[in-house]
CSV table of C-alpha atoms and ligand atoms in Angstrom, one decimal:
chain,number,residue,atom,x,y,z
X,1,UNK,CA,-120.9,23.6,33.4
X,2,UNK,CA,-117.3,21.5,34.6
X,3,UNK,CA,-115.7,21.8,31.8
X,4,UNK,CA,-114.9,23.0,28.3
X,5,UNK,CA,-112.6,20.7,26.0
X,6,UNK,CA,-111.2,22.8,23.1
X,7,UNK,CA,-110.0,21.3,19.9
X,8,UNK,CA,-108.2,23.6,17.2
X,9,UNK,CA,-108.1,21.6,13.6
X,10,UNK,CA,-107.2,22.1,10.2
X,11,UNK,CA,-107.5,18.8,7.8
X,12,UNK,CA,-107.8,16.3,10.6
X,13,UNK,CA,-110.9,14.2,9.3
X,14,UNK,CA,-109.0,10.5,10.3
X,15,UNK,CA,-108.5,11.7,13.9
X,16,UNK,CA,-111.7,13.0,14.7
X,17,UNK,CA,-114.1,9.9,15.5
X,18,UNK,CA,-111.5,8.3,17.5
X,19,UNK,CA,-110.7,11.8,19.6
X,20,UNK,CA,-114.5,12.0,20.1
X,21,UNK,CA,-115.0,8.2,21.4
X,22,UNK,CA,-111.9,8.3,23.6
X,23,UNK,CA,-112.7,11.9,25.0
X,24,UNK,CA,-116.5,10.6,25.8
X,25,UNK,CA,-114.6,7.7,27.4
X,26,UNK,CA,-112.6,9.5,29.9
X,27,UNK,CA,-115.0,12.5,30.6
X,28,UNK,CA,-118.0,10.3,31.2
X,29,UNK,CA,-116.3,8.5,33.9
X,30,UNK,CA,-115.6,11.5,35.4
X,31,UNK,CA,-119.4,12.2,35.2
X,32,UNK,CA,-118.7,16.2,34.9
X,33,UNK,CA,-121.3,18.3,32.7
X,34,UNK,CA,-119.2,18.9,30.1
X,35,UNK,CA,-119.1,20.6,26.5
X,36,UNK,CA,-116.8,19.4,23.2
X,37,UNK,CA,-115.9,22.1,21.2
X,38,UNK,CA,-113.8,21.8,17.6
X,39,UNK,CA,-112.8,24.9,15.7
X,40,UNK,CA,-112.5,24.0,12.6
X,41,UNK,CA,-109.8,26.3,11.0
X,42,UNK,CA,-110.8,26.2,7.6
X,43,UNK,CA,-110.7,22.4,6.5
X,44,UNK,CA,-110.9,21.4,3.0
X,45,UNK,CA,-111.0,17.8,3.4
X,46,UNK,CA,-114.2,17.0,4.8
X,47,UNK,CA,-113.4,17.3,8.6
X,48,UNK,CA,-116.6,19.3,9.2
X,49,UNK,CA,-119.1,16.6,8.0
X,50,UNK,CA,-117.0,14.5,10.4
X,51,UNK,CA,-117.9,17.4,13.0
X,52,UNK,CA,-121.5,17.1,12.2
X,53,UNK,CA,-121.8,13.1,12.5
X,54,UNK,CA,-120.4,13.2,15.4
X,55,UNK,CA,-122.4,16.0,17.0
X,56,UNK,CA,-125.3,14.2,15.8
X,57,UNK,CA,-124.4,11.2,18.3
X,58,UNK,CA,-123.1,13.3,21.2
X,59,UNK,CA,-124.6,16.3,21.6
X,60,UNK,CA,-121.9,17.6,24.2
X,61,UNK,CA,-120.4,18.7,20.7
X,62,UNK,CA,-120.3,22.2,19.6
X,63,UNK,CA,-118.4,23.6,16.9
X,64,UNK,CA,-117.2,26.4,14.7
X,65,UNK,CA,-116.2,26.6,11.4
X,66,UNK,CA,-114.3,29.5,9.7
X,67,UNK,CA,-114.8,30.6,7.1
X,68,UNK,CA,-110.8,30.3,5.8
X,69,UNK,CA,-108.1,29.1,7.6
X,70,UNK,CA,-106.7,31.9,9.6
X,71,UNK,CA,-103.9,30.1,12.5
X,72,UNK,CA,-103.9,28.0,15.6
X,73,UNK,CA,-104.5,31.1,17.6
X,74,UNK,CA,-107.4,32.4,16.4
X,75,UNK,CA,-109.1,28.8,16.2
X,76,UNK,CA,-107.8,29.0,20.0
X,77,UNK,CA,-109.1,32.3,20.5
X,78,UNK,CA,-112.5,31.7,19.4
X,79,UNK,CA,-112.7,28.2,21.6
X,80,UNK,CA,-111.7,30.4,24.7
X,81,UNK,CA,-114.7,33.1,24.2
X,82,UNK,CA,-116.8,30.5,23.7
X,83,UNK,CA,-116.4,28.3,26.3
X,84,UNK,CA,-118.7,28.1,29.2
X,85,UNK,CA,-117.1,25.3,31.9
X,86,UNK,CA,-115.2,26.7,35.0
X,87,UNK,CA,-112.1,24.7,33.7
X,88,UNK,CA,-111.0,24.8,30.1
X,89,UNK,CA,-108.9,22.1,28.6
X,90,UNK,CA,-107.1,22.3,25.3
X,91,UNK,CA,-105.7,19.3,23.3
X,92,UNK,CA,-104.6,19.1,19.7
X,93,UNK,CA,-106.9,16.9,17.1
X,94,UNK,CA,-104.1,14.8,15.5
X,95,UNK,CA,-104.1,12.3,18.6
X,96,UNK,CA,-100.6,13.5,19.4
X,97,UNK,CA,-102.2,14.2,23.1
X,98,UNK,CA,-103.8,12.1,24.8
X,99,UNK,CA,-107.4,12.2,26.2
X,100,UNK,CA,-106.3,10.4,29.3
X,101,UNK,CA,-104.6,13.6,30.8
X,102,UNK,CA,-107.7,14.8,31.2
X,103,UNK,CA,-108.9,13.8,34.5
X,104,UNK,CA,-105.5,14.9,36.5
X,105,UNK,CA,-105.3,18.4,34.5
X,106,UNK,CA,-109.0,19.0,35.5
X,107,UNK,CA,-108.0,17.9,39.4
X,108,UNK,CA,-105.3,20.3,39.4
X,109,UNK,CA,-107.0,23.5,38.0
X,110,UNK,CA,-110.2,22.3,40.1
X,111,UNK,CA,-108.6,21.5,43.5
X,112,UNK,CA,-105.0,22.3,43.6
X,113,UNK,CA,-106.1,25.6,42.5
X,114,UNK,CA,-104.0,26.4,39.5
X,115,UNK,CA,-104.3,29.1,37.1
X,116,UNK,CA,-102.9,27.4,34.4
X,117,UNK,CA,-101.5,23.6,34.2
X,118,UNK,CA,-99.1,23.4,30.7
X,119,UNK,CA,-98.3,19.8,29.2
X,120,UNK,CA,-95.1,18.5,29.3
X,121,UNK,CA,-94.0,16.3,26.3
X,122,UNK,CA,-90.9,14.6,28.4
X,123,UNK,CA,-90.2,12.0,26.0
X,124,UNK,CA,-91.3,13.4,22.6
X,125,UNK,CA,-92.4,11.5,19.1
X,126,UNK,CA,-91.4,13.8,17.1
X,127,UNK,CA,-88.4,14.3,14.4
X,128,UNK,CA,-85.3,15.5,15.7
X,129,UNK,CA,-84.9,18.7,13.7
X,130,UNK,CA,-88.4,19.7,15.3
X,131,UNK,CA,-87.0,18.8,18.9
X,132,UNK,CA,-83.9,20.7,18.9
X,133,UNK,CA,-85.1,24.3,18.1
X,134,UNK,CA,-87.6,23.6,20.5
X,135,UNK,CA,-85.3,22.8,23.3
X,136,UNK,CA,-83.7,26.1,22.6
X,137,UNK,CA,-86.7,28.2,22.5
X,138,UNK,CA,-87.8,27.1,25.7
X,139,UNK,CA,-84.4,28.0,27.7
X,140,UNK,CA,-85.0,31.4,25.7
X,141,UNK,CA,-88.5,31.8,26.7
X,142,UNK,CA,-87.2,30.3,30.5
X,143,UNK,CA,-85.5,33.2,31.0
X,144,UNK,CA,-87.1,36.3,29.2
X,145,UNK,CA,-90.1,35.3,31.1
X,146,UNK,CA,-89.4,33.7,34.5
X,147,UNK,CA,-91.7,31.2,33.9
X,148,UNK,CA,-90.2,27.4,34.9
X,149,UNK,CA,-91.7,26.0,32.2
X,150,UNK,CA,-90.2,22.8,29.9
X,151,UNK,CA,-92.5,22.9,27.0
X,152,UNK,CA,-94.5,26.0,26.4
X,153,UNK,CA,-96.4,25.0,23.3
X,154,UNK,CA,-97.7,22.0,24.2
X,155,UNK,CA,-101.4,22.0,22.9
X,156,UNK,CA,-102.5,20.2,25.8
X,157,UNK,CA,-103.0,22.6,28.6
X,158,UNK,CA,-105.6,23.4,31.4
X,159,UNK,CA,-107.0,26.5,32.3
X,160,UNK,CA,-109.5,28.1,34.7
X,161,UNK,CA,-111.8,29.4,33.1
X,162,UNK,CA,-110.6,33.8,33.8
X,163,UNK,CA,-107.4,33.5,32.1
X,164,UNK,CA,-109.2,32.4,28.8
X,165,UNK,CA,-111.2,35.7,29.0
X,166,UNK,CA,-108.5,37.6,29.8
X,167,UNK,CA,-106.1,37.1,27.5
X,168,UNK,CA,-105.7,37.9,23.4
X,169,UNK,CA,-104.6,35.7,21.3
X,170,UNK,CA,-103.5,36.7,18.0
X,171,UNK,CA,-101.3,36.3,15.1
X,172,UNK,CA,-99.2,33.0,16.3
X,173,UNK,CA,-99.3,33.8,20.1
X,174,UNK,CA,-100.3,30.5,21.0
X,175,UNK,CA,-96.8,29.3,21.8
X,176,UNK,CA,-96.4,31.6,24.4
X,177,UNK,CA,-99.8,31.6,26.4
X,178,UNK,CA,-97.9,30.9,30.0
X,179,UNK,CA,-96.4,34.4,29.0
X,180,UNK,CA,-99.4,36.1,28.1
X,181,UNK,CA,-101.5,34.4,31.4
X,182,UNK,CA,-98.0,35.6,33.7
X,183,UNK,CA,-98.4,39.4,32.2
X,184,UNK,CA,-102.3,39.2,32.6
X,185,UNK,CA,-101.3,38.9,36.2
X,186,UNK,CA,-102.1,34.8,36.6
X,187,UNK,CA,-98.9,33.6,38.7
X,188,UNK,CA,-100.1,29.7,39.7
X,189,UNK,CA,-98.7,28.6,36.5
X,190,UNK,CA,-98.0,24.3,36.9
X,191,UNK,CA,-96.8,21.9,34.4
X,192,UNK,CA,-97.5,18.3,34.0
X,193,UNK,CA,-95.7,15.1,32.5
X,194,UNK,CA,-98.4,14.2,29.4
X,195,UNK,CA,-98.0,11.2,27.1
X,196,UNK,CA,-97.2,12.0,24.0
X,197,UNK,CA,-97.8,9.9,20.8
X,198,UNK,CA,-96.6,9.7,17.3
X,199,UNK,CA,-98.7,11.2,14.6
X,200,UNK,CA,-100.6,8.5,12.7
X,201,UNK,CA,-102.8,10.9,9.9
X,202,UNK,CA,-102.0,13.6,8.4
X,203,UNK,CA,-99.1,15.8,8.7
X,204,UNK,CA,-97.7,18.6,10.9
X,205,UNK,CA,-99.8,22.3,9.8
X,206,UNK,CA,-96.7,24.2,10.4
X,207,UNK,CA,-93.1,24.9,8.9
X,208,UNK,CA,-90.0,25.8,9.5
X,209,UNK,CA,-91.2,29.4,9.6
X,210,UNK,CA,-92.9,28.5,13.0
X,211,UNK,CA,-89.3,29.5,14.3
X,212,UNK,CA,-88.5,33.1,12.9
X,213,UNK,CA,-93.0,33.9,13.9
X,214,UNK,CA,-92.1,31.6,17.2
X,215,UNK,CA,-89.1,34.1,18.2
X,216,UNK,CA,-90.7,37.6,16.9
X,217,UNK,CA,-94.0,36.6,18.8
X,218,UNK,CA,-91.8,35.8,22.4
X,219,UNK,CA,-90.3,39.0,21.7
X,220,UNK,CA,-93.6,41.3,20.8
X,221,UNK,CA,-95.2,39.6,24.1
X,222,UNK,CA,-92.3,40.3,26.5
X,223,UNK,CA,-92.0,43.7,25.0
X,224,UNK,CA,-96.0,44.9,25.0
X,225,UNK,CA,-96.3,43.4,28.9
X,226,UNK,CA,-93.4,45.2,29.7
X,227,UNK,CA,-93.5,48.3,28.0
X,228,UNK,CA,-97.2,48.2,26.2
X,229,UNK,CA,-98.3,50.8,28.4
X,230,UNK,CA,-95.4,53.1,28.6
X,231,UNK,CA,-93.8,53.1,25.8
X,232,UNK,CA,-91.8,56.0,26.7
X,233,UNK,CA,-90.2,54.0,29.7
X,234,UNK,CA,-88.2,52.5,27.5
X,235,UNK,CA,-87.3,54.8,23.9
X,236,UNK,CA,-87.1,57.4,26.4
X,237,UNK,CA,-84.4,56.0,28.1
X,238,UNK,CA,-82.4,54.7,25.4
X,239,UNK,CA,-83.1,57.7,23.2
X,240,UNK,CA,-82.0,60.1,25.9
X,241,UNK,CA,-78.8,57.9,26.6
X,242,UNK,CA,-77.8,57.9,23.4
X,243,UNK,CA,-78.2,61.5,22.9
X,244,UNK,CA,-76.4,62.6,26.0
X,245,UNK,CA,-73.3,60.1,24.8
X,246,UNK,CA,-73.6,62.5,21.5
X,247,UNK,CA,-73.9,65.0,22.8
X,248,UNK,CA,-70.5,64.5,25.1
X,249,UNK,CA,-68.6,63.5,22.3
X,250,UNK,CA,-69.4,66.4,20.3
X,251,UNK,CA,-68.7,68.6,23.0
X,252,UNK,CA,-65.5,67.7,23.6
X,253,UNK,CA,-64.5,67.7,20.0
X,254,UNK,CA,-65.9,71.3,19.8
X,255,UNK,CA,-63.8,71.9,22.8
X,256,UNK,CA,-60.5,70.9,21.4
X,257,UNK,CA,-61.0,72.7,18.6
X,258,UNK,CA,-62.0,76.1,20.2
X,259,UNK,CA,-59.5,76.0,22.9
X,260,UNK,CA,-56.8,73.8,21.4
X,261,UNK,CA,-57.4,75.0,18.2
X,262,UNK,CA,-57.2,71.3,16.7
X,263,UNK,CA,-57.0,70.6,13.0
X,264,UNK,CA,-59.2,67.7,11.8
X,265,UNK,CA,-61.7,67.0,14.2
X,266,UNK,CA,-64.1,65.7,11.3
X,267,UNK,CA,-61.9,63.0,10.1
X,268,UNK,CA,-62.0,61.6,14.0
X,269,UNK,CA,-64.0,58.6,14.1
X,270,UNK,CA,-65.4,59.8,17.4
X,271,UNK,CA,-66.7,62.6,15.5
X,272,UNK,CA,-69.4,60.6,13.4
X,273,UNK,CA,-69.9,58.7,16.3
X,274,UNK,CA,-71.0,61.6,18.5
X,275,UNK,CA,-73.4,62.6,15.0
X,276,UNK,CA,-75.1,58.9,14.9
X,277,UNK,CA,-75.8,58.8,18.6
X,278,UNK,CA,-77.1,62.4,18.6
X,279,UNK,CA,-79.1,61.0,15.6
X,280,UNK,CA,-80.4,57.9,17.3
X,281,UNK,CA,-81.3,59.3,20.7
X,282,UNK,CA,-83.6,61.7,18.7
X,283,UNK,CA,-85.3,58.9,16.7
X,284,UNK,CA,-85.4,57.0,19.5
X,285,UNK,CA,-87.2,59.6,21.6
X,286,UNK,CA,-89.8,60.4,19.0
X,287,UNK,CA,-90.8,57.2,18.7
X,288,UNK,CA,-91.6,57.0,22.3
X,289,UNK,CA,-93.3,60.2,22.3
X,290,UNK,CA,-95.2,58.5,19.2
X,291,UNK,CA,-96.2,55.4,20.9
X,292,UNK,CA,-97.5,57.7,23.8
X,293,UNK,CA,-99.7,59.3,21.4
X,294,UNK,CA,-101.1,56.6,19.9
X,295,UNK,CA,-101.7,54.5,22.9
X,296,UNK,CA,-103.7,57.5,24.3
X,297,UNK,CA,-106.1,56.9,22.1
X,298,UNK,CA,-106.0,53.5,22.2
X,299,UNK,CA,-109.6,52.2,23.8
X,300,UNK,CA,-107.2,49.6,26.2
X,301,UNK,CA,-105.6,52.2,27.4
X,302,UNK,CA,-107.0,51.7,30.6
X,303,UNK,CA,-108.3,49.1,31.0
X,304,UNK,CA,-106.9,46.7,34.1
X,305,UNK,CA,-107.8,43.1,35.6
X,306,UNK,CA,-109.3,43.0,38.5
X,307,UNK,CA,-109.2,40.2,40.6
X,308,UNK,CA,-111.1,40.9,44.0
X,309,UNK,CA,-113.7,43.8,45.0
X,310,UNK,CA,-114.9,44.4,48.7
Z,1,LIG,N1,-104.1,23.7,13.5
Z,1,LIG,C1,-105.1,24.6,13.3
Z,1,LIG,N2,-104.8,25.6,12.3
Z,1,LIG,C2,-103.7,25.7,11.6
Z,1,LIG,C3,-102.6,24.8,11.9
Z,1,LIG,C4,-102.9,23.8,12.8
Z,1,LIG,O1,-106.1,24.5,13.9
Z,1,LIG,O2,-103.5,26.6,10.8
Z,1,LIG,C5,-104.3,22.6,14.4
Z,1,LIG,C6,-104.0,21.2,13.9
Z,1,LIG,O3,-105.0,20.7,13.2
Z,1,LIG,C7,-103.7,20.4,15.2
Z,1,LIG,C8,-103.0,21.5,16.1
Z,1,LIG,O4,-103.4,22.8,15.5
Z,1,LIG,O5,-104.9,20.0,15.8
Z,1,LIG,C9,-101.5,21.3,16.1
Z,1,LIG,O6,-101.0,21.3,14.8
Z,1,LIG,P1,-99.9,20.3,14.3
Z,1,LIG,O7,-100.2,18.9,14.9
Z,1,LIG,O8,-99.8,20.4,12.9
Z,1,LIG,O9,-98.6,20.9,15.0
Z,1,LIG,P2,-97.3,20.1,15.5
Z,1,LIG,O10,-97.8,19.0,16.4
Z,1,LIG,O11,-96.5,19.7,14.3
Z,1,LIG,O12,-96.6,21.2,16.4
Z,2,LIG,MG1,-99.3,17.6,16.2
């Protein structure tokens, strides 16, 4: 199989028969085997009958239906385990992406040989207050992760078909895929100019908590690649700097009062100081040792990606 087209929805009934017609349109000129597959995230208002009409005219159609809504990223995560095409495409069901990217993002992961090809929504249709934050967030995601990216949650994206295996999402993780593929070890990360269209049914599935999620998950991703599997690398370090400043301080108030026999030296501020840093650096190296502990028993412990075997 060519490719795998995968379609995360919650409560998008209008959008679906004209997603399916125009996506049949562009991928039959293509002439690639290919497979349709919506995961439906828990829809209330009739989008899976929709699903089942229309898998009852194509029958490229798959789909999944939870149970209960649980996020984007499991919907997503799902898709990705079960997609079978050598390229995997992703596009939002609200018609907010358009179907005629298609062709170019499957050229570029097929011959240009990228890992992963993000959308780019240069000239966005959406309100103000929703492009701003995400302005910022991308420069903050630009330079915790190193990645040149202009738009890393765009639902329209192209992948080949390992980094879908290989990496977890979770929780709201789909903002920052690029991140999780660049940690995963997938470096030909590209980004193309997609069309992007006003939504004409429904409304947007996410708040304004998207932003405080969007920011802890960029955070929890930078920190588990980094750190995920040694822990210690980094509480060490800041425990055992902490301590020795402590323990310095301390030291040297000790001093003056044993040798300079100084009145006082626990109203100095540098003398609580010295007793929180001592404090810290402790805590702080604990929980290292704590996170060493319980990633030894974790069953990922070691395991590693392996590209190439001779
Ligand atoms: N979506 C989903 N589960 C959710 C929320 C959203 O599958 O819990 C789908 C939604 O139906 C759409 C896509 O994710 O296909 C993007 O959502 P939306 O258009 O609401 O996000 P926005 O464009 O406002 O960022
Ligand atoms: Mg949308």
């Amino acid at each position: 199989m060519h490719l795998s087209l995968i379609v995360p929805l919650k409560n998008e009934a209008e959008s679906l028969p004209e997603l399916e017609a125009w996506i049949r349109r562009v991928v039959e000129t293509l002439g690639l085997q290919y497979e349709l597959i919506f995961v439906d995230d828990g829809s209330t208002d009739g989008s899976w009958e929709v699903i089942e009409c229309l898998r009852a005219g194509n029958p490229n159609v798959r789909a999944i239906k939870f149970r209960r809504n649980y996020g984007k990223s499991a919907a997503l995560h799902v898709g990705f385990q079960a997609a079978r095409g050598k390229v995997v495409i992703t596009l939002d069901a609200d018609l907010q992406d358009s179907p005629d990217e298609i062709p170019e993002l499957y050229r570029m992961i097929a011959e240009d040989g990228y890992d992963l090809v993000s959308g780019w929504k240069k000239k966005r249709f959406d309100p103000l207050e929703k492009r701003l934050p995400s302005k910022l967030f991308n420069a903050v995601a630009r330079q915790i992760s190193g990645i040149p990216l202009h738009d890393f949650n765009c639902g329209l994206k192209a992948y080949n078909q390992a980094v879908v295996k290989a990496i977890e999402l979770y929780g709201e993780m789909h903002r920052w895929i690029p991140v999780l593929a660049k940690w995963a070890g997938f470096r030909r990360i590209g980004e193309k100019v997609v069309e992007h269209r006003p939504r004409r049914y429904g409304h947007s599935k996410f708040g304004w908590e998207r932003y405080i999620n969007g920011f802890l998950d960029l955070l929890s991703v930078y920190f588990v690649g980094k750190f995920g599997k040694r822990p210690m690398h980094f509480f060490g370090t800041l425990g055992v700097l902490s301590f020795l400043l402590g323990f310095i301080f301390l030291a040297y108030l000790s001093w003056a009062k044993l040798v300079y026999k100084e009145y006082g030296i626990a109203d100095r501020p540098l003398f609580f100081f010295g007793i929180l840093a001592l404090v810290v650096g402790t805590q702080l190296f604990l929980t290292g040792f704590l996170a060493e502990i319980v990633n030894r028993n974790s069953p990922t412990r070691n395991e590693y990606l392996i590209e190439k075997e001779i």
